[in-house]
XYZ file of C-alpha atoms in Angstrom:
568
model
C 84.433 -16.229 -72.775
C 83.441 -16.715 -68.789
C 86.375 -14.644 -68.382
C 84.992 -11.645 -70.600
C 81.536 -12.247 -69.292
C 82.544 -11.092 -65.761
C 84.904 -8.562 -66.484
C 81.391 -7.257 -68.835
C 79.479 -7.659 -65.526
C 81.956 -6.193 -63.301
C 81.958 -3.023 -65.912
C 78.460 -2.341 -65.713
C 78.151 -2.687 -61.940
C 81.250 -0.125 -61.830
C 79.677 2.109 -64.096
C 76.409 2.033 -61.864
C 78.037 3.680 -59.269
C 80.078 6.094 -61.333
C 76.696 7.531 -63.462
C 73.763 7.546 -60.575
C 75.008 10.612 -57.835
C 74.845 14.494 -58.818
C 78.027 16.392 -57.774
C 75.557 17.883 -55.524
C 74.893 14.555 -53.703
C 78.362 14.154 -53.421
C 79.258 17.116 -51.448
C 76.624 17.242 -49.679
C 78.167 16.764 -45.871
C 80.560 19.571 -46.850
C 77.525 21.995 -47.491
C 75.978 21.437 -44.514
C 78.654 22.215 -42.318
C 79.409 25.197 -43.985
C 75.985 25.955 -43.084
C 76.398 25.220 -40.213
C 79.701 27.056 -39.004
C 81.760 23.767 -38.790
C 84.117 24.734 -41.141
C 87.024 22.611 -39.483
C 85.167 19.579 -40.325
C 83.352 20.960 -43.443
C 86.881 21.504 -45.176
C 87.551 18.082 -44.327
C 84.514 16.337 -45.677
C 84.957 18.670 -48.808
C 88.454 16.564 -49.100
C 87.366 13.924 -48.964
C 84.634 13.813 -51.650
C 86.783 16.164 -53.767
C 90.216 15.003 -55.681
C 92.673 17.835 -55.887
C 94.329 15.975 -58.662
C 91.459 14.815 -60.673
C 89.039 15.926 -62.636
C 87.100 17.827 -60.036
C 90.305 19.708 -59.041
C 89.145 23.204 -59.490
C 85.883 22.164 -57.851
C 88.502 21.273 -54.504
C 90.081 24.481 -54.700
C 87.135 26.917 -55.289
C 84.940 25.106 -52.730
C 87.915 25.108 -49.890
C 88.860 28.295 -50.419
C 84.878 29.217 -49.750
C 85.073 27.181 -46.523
C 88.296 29.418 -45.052
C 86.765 32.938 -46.528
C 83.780 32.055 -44.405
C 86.368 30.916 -41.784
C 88.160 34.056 -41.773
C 91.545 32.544 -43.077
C 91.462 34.760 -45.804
C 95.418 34.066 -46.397
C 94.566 30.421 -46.542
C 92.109 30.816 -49.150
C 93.764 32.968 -51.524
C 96.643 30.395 -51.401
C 93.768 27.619 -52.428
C 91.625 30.457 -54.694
C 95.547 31.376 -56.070
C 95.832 27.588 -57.406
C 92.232 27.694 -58.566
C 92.282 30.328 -61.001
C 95.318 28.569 -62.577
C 93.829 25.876 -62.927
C 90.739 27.439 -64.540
C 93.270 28.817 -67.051
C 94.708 26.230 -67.952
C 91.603 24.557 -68.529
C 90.180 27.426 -70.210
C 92.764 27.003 -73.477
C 92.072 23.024 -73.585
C 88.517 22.848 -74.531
C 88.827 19.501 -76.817
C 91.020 17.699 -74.600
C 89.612 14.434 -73.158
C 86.224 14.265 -75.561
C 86.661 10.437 -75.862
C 86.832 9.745 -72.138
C 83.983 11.696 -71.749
C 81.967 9.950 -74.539
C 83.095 6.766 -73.075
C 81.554 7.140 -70.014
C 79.860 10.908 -68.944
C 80.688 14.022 -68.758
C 81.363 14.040 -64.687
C 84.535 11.514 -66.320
C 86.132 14.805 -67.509
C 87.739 17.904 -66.352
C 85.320 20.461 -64.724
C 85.872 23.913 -66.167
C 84.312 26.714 -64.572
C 81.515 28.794 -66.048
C 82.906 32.422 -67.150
C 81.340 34.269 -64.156
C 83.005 31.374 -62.030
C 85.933 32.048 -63.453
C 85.170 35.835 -62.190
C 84.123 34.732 -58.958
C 87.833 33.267 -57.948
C 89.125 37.331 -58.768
C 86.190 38.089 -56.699
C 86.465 36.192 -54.015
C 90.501 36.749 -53.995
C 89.865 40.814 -54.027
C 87.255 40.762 -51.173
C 90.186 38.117 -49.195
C 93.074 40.851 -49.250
C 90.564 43.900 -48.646
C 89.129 42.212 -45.529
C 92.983 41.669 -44.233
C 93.609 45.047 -44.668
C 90.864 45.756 -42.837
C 91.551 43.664 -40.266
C 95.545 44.502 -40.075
C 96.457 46.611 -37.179
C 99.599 47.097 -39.437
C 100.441 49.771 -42.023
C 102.342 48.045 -44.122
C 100.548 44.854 -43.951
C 97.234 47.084 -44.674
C 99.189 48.299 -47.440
C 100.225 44.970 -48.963
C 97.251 43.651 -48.585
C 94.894 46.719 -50.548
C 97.705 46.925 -53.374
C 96.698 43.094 -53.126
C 92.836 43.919 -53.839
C 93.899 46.190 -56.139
C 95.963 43.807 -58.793
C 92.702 41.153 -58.161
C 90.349 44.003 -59.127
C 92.442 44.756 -62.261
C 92.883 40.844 -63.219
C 88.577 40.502 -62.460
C 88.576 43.370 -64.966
C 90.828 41.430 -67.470
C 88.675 38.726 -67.310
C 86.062 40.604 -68.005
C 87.278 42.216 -70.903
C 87.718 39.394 -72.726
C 84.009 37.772 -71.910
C 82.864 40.973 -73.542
C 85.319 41.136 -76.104
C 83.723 37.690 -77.012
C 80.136 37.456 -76.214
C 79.330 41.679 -77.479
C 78.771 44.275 -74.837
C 74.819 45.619 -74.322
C 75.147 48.298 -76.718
C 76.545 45.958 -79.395
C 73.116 43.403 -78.613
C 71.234 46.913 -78.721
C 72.359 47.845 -81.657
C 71.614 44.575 -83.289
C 68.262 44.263 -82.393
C 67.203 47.205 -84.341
C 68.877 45.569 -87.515
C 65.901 44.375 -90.432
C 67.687 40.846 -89.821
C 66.943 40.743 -86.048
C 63.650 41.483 -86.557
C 63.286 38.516 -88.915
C 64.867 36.464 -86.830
C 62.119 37.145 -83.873
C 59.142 36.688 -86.178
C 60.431 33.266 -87.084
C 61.309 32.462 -83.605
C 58.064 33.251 -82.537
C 56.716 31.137 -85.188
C 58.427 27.751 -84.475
C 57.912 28.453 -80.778
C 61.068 29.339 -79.880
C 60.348 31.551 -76.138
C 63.738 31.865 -75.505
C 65.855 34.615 -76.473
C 69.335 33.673 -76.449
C 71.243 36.998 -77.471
C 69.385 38.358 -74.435
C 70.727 35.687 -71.672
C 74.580 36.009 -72.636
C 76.620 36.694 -69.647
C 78.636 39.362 -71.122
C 79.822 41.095 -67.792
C 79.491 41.819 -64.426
C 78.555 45.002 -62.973
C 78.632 43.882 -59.347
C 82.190 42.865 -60.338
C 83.230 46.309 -61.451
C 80.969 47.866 -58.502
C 83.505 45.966 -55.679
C 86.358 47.221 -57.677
C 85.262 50.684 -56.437
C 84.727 49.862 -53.355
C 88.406 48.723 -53.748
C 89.887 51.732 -55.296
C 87.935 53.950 -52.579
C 89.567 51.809 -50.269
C 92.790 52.513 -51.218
C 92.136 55.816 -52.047
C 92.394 56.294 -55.868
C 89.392 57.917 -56.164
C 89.811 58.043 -60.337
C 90.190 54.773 -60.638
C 87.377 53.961 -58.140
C 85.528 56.745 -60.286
C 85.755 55.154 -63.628
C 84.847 51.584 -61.689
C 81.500 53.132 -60.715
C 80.546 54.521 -63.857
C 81.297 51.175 -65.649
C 79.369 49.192 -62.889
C 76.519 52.083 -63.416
C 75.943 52.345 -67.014
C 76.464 48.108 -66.847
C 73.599 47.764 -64.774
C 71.574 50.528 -67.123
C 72.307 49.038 -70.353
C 70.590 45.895 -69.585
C 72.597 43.596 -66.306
C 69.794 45.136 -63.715
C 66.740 43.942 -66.811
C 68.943 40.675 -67.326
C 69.211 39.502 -63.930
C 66.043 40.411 -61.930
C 67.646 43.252 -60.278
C 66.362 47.150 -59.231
C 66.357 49.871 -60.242
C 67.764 50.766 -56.735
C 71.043 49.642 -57.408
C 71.674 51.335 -60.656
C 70.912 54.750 -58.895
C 73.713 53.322 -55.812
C 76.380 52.716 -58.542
C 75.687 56.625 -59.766
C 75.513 57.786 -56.683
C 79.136 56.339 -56.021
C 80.422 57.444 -58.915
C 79.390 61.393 -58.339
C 81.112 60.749 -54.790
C 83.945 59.600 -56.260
C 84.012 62.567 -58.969
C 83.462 65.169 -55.773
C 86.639 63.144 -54.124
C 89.088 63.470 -57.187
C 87.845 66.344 -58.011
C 88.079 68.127 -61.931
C 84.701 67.419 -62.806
C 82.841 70.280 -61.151
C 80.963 71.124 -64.492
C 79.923 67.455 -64.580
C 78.860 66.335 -61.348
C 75.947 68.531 -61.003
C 74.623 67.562 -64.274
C 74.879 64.196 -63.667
C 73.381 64.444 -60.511
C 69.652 65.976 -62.222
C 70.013 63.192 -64.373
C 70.833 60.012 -62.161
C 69.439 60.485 -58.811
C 66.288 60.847 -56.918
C 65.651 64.083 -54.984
C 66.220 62.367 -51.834
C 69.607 60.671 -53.280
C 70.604 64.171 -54.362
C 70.053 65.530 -50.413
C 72.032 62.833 -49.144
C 75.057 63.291 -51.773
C 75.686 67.002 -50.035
C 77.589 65.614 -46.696
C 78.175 61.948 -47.210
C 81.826 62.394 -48.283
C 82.803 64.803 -45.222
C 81.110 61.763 -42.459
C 82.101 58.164 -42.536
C 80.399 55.414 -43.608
C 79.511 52.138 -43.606
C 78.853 49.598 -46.291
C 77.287 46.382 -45.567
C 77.825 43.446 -47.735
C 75.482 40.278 -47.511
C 76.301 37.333 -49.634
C 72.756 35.374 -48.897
C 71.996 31.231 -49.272
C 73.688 29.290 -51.696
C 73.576 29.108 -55.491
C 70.573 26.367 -56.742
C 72.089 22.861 -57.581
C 71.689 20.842 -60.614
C 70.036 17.715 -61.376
C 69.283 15.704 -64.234
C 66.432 15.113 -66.356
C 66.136 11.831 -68.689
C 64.597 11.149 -71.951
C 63.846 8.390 -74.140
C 64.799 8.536 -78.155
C 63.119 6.510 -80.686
C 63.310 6.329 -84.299
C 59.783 6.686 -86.647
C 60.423 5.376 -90.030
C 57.143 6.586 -91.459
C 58.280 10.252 -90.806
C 62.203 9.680 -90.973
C 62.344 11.537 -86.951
C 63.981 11.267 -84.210
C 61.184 11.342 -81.208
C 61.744 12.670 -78.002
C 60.018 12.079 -75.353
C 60.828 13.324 -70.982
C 60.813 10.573 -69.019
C 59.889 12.075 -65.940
C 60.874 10.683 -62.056
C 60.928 11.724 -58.661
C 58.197 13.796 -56.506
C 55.476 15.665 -58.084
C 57.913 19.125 -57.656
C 60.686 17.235 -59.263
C 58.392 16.399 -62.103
C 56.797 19.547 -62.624
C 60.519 21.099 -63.059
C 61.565 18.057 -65.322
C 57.505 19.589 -67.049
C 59.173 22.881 -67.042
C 62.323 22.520 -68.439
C 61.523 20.491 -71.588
C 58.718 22.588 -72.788
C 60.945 25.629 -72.351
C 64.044 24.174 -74.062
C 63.232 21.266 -76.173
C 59.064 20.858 -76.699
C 57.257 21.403 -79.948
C 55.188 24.461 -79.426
C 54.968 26.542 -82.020
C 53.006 26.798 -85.234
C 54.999 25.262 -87.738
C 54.820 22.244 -85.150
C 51.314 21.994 -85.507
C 50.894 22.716 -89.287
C 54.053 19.869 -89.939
C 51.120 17.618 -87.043
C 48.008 18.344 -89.790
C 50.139 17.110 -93.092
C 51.729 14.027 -90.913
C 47.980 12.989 -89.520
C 48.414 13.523 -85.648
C 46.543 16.617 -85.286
C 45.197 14.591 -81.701
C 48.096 13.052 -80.430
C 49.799 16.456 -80.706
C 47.151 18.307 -78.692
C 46.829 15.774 -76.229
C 51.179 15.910 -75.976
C 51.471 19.562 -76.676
C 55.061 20.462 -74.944
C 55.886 17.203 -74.211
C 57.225 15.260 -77.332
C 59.952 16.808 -79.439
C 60.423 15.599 -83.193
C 63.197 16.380 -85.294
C 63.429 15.281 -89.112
C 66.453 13.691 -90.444
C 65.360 13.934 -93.933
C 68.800 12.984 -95.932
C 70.506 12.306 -93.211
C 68.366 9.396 -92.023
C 69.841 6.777 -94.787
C 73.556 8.069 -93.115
C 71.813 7.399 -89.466
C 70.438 3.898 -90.700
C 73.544 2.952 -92.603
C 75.585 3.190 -89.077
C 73.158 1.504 -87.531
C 71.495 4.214 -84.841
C 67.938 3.544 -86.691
C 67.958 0.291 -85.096
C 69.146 1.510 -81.818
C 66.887 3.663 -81.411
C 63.796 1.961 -82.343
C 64.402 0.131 -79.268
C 65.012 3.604 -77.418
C 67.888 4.901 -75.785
C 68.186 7.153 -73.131
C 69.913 10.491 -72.601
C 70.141 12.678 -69.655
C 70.900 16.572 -69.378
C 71.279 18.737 -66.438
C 68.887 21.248 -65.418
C 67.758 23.881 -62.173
C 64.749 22.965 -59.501
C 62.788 26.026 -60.210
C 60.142 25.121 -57.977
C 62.155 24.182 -54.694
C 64.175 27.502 -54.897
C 62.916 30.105 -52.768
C 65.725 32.565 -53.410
C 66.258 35.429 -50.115
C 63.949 37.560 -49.052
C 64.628 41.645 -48.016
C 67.249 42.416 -46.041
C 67.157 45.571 -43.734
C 70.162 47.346 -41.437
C 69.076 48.447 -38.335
C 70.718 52.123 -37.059
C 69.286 53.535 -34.030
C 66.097 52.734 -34.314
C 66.155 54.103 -38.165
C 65.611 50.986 -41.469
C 67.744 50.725 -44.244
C 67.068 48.265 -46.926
C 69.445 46.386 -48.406
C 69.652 46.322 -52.451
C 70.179 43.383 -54.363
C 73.108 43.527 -56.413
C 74.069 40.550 -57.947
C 72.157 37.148 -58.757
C 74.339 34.711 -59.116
C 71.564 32.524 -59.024
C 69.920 34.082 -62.443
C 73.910 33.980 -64.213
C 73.263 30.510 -63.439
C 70.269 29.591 -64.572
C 70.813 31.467 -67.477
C 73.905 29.448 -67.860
C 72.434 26.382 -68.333
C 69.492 27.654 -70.621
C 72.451 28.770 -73.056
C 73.886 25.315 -72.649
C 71.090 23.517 -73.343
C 71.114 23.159 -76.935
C 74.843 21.557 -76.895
C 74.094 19.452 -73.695
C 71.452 17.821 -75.394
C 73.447 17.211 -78.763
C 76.407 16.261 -76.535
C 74.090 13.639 -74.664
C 72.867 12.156 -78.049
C 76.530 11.887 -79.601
C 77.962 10.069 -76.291
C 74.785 7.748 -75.567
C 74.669 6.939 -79.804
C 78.262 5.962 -79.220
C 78.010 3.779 -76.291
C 74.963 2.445 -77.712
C 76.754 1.258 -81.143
C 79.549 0.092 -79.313
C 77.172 -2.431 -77.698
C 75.263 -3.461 -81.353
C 78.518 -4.252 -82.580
C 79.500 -6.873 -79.504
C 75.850 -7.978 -80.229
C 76.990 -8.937 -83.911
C 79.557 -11.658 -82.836
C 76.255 -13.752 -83.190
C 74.986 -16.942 -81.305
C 74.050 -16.885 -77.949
C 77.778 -15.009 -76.814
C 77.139 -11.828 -79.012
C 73.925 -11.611 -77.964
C 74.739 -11.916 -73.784
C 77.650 -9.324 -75.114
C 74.935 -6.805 -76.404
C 72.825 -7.034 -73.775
C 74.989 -6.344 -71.163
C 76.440 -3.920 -73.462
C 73.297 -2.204 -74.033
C 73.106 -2.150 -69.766
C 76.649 -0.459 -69.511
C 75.431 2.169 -72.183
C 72.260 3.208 -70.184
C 74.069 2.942 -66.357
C 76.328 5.231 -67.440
C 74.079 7.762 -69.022
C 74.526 10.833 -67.078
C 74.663 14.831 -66.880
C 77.206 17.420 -66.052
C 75.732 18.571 -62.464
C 78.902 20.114 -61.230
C 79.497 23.921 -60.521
C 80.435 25.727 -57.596
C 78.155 25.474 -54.822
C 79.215 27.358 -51.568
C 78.593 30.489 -54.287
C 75.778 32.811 -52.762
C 72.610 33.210 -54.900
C 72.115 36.602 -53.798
C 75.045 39.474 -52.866
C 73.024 42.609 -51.293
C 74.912 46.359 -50.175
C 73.819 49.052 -48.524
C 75.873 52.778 -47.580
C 74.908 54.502 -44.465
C 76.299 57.345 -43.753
C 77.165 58.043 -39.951
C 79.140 60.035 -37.331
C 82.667 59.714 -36.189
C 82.486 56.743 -33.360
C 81.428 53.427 -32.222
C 77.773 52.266 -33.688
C 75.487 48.990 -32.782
C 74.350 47.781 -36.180
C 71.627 45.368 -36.512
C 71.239 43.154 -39.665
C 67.941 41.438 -40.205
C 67.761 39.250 -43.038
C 64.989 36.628 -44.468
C 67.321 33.797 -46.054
C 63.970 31.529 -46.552
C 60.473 32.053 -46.248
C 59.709 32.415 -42.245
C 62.702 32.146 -41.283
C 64.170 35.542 -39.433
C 67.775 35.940 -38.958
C 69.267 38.712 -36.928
C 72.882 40.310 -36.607
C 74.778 42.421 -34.288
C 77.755 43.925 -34.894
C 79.765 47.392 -32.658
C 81.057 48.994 -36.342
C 84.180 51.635 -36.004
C 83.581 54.568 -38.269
C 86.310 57.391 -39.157
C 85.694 60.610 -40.652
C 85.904 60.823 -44.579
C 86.188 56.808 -44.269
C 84.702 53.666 -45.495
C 84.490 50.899 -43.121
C 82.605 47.712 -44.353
C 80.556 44.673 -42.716
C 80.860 41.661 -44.451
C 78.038 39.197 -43.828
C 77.227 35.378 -44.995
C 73.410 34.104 -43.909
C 72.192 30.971 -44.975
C 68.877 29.372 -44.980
C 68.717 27.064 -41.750
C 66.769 23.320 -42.068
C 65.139 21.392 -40.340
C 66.433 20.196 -36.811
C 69.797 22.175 -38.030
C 71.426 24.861 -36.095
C 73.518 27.502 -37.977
C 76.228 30.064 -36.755
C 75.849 33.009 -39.246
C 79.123 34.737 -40.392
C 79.694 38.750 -39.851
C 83.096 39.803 -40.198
C-alpha cells in the first residue's frame, strides 16, 4: 500500500509539471531570438524545447524552418518545411488516433495537427523559399529550378485549398444560403438565445493572399495565364467576403484586379475584356497608372509584420444543481486585471447566458436577481433525461464537489496588432496594404473550436475525475487517501491545447511601385507596435518589363531588447 501511495504521489507531482506551462511558455527563448536576429542560437533553443519525434514534431519543423527563412537558408528550410507538410498529412488522415492518451492526461499529451491555413502556410512558406533563390541565383538554370520549384508549391497551396473549400462551402455557397427561409430562422433564434456569434460566417474556407502570391509566382516565371487566372481568384476571393471576414481593405481587392488586368494586357486575347473590367474594378487613378506599368519595372514589397497572438488558458469550475437537474458553469478567473478582462471576454462571447430565453428559463426557476447580478458570467445547461444517466455513473457526485476544466483562448486586450506601413521612393509615400491577417484566421480559429474544446475538456476532466471516485470506493482510510490524491492528479493535469505555430506573422502587407530601369534607394517605414518606428533601407535592381521583389520581416522590439530587422 506505501508502495502505491508514493508511486500516487510521485504521479501527481509529475503531472504538475506536465499540465501548468502553455506551449507558448515553452518556446519562449526561441521567440525572442528570432526577434532578435540570433537565429544561430534561436534554432537551437527551438531544439531543445521542441521533440522532432514526439508529439510536437510538426511544431519542430514548422518553427525551424521559420528560423532559416528569416535566416536566409531558404534550402535549409524547405528541407525542414518539406518534412513538415508530411507530417501534417499524415496527421491530417488520423484524426481519432491517440483519444485515450489524451483523455488520460491533456490534450498537449497528443499529436499537434496544424490548423488548415497552417497547413497552407508550410506551401506558403515553401513557394516564397524557392522564389527568393531564384531571385537570388546568379544562375540560369538554378533560377530556373528554383521558379519551376515555386511553381509546383503554388499548385500544391492551391490543392490544399481546394479541398478546404470543397469541405467548408465557398462564399457564394454561404451567400446563397443565407437568403434560404431556413437561414433566416436560424438567425432569429440565434438572436433569441443570445447566440452573437455567427459561425457560417468565421469558416476559413480559403485564402486569397494564398492565391494572390501564386501570381506573383506565375508572373515570375512568366506564365502570365496562369498568373492571370491566380489574380482573378485572389480578387473575386477577397470580394466575396475574405477582405469583410478578416478586417481587411478595400485597397487590396482593387490591387488583386489591378494585377489581374496586367496580367490579361501581358497574355494578351482579352482586349474586349480588359477595358470593361477596368470601368468596373478600378479607381480613376488605378486606371491612369494601369496605362505604362507593364512597359517599366517594378517593385513589390512584401512585409510579413510581428508575430501571430499566443494562446492561453482560461479555467472554470462545474457543479451539479439537483433542484434544476444543470450543469453550472462558472469562469474562474486569474492573473492581472488584462488577463481577467480577456478570461471576462471570452466566456460571455462563447459560453455565457445572455439571451432571452436565458432570462425567461431565470423567472420560472426563481433567480430573476442572481441572474442580473451574474448576467454573462454563469452558464447553465439542463440535463433533463440525461441527468439520471449522469447520476447513475456517478458525475452528479463529482461535480457537486466541482471540477475544473480549462480551454484555450486569445489575449485580446494585450494585442496591439501593426500599425501602417509606408515605402519611401524619392521623396514620394506609398502605403502599404494589408493583405492577409493571419492573426484574425486565428482567432477565428479558436472561436470555431470553442464549442468542441469545451465538450472535449468536460469528457477528459469527467473521466479523470471518475477514475479517482472509483479508487475512493476501495473504502477505509486507503480508498479514501487513494481518492484524494486521485482527485489532485485529475485537477493538476487539467489543461488546454495552447499550441500553434508561432514565428507566423499576424500581418503580411504588399505594395507595387512602378519605377525606371536602374538602381533605386528604397526606404521602408513600418509601426510594428504602438510608438515604436522602424526604418529600412534597401539599393533595389529594377529591369524593364520586370518584377523584382523586397521581402521584409519587422517585429515589435521590448523592453531593454535590441532587434536586427530582416530585408532580403
Amino acid at each position: 500500500m506505501l508502495r502505491s501511495l508514493k508511486f500516487i504521489s510521485l504521479l501527481c507531482i509529475s503531472v504538475w509539471l506536465v499540465g501548468c506551462a502553455t506551449y507558448g511558455q515553452d518556446v519562449r527563448k526561441g521567440l525572442d531570438l528570432t526577434q532578435q536576429g540570433q537565429y544561430k542560437e534561436a534554432a537551437g533553443a527551438f531544439e531543445k524545447a521542441l521533440d522532432p519525434q514526439g508529439d510536437d514534431r510538426l511544431l519542430y519543423y514548422t518553427e525551424l524552418g521559420m528560423v532559416y527563412h528569416l535566416a536566409g537558408d531558404y534550402e535549409k528550410s524547405n528541407r525542414l518545411l518539406e518534412t513538415a507538410e508530411r507530417i501534417s498529412e499524415d496527421l491530417y488522415t488520423k484524426r481519432v488516433s491517440d483519444m485515450l492518451t489524451t483523455a488520460m492526461t491533456n490534450p498537449r499529451q497528443g499529436p499537434y495537427r496544424a490548423a488548415n491555413f497552417e497547413r497552407v502556410f508550410i506551401n506558403y512558406y515553401k513557394a516564397l523559399n524557392y522564389m527568393m533563390l531564384a531571385l537570388d541565383s546568379g544562375d540560369a538554370k538554378m533560377r530556373e529550378r528554383s521558379l519551376e520549384g515555386a511553381r509546383i508549391e503554388s499548385r500544391r497551396m492551391d490543392m490544399v485549398l481546394s479541398d478546404i473549400e470543397t469541405q467548408k462551402g465557398s462564399y457564394q455557397e454561404q451567400a446563397d444560403r443565407e437568403k434560404s427561409m431556413f437561414s433566416k430562422l436560424m438567425r432569429i433564434f440565434n438572436a433569441l438565445s443570445g447566440e452573437i456569434i455567427d459561425r457560417d460566417k468565421i469558416v476559413y474556407r480559403n485564402d486569397a493572399f494564398g492565391h494572390y502570391l501564386a501570381g506573383m509566382i506565375y508572373e515570375q516565371y512568366k506564365e502570365y495565364d496562369d498568373a492571370r487566372v491566380a489574380y482573378q481568384k485572389s480578387a473575386s476571393l477577397y470580394e466575396d467576403g475574405y477582405q469583410k471576414q478578416y478586417g481587411l481593405k478595400s485597397e487590396m481587392t482593387e490591387q488583386a484586379w489591378f494585377d489581374t488586368i496586367r496580367m490579361m494586357q501581358k497574355a494578351g486575347g482579352w482586349r474586349n475584356e480588359w477595358p470593361q473590367l477596368s470601368q468596373s474594378k478600378l479607381s480613376k487613378d488605378k486606371r491612369q497608372l494601369l496605362k505604362d506599368f507593364n512597359e517599366m519595372g517594378h517593385l513589390v514589397v512584401l512585409e510579413h509584420t510581428g508575430l501571430v497572438p499566443e494562446r492561453d488558458e482560461m479555467n472554470m469550475l462545474l457543479t451539479a444543481d439537483p433542484n434544476t437537474r444543470q450543469v453550472v458553469i462558472n469562469p474562474i478567473l486569474t492573473g492581472d486585471p488584462s488577463r481577467q478582462l480577456d478570461q471576462r471576454f471570452w466566456f460571455y462571447a462563447l459560453y455565457a447566458d445572455k439571451g432571452i430565453t436565458d432570462l425567461i428559463s431565470a423567472v420560472y426557476e426563481g433567480r430573476v436577481i442572481p441572474a442580473l447580478l451574474q448576467y454573462s458570467m454563469v452558464k447553465r445547461e439542463y440535463l433533463g433525461p440525461l441527468w439520471d444517466v449522469a447520476d447513475g455513473l456517478g458525475l452528479v457526485e463529482v461535480m457537486r464537489q466541482g471540477m475544473r476544466i480549462t480551454v484555450p483562448y486569445y489575449r485580446v486586450t494585450s494585442y496591439s496588432g501593426a500599425r501602417d506601413s509606408s515605402l519611401n521612393v524619392g521623396g514620394s509615400e506609398y502605403p502599404l496594404i494589408s493583405g492577409q491577417s493571419v492573426a484574425h484566421l486565428a482567432v477565428q480559429q479558436q472561436l470555431l473550436d470553442a464549442s468542441v474544446d469545451i465538450q472535449e475538456a468536460m469528457a477528459r476532466e469527467a473521466f479523470k475525475n471518475l477514475t479517482a471516485a472509483q479508487a475512493a470506493s476501495v473504502g477505509g482510510d486507503a480508498g479514501a487517501v487513494l481518492g484524494f490524491l486521485g482527485k489532485i492528479a485529475a485537477n493538476a493535469t487539467s489543461a488546454a491545447e495552447t499550441r500553434n505555430w508561432l514565428l507566423l506573422p499576424d500581418q503580411i502587407k504588399v505594395t507595387r511601385i512602378p519605377l525606371s530601369a536602374g538602381t533605386h534607394t528604397v526606404t521602408l517605414n513600418s509601426e510594428p507596435a504602438k510608438g515604436q518606428k522602424q526604418t529600412q533601407t534597401k539599393q533595389v535592381e529594377i529591369k524593364p518589363g520586370e518584377m523584382t521583389l523586397w521581402k521584409v520581416r519587422t517585429f515589435p522590439v521590448k523592453a531593454n531588447q535590441t532587434t536586427q530587422q530582416v530585408g532580403l
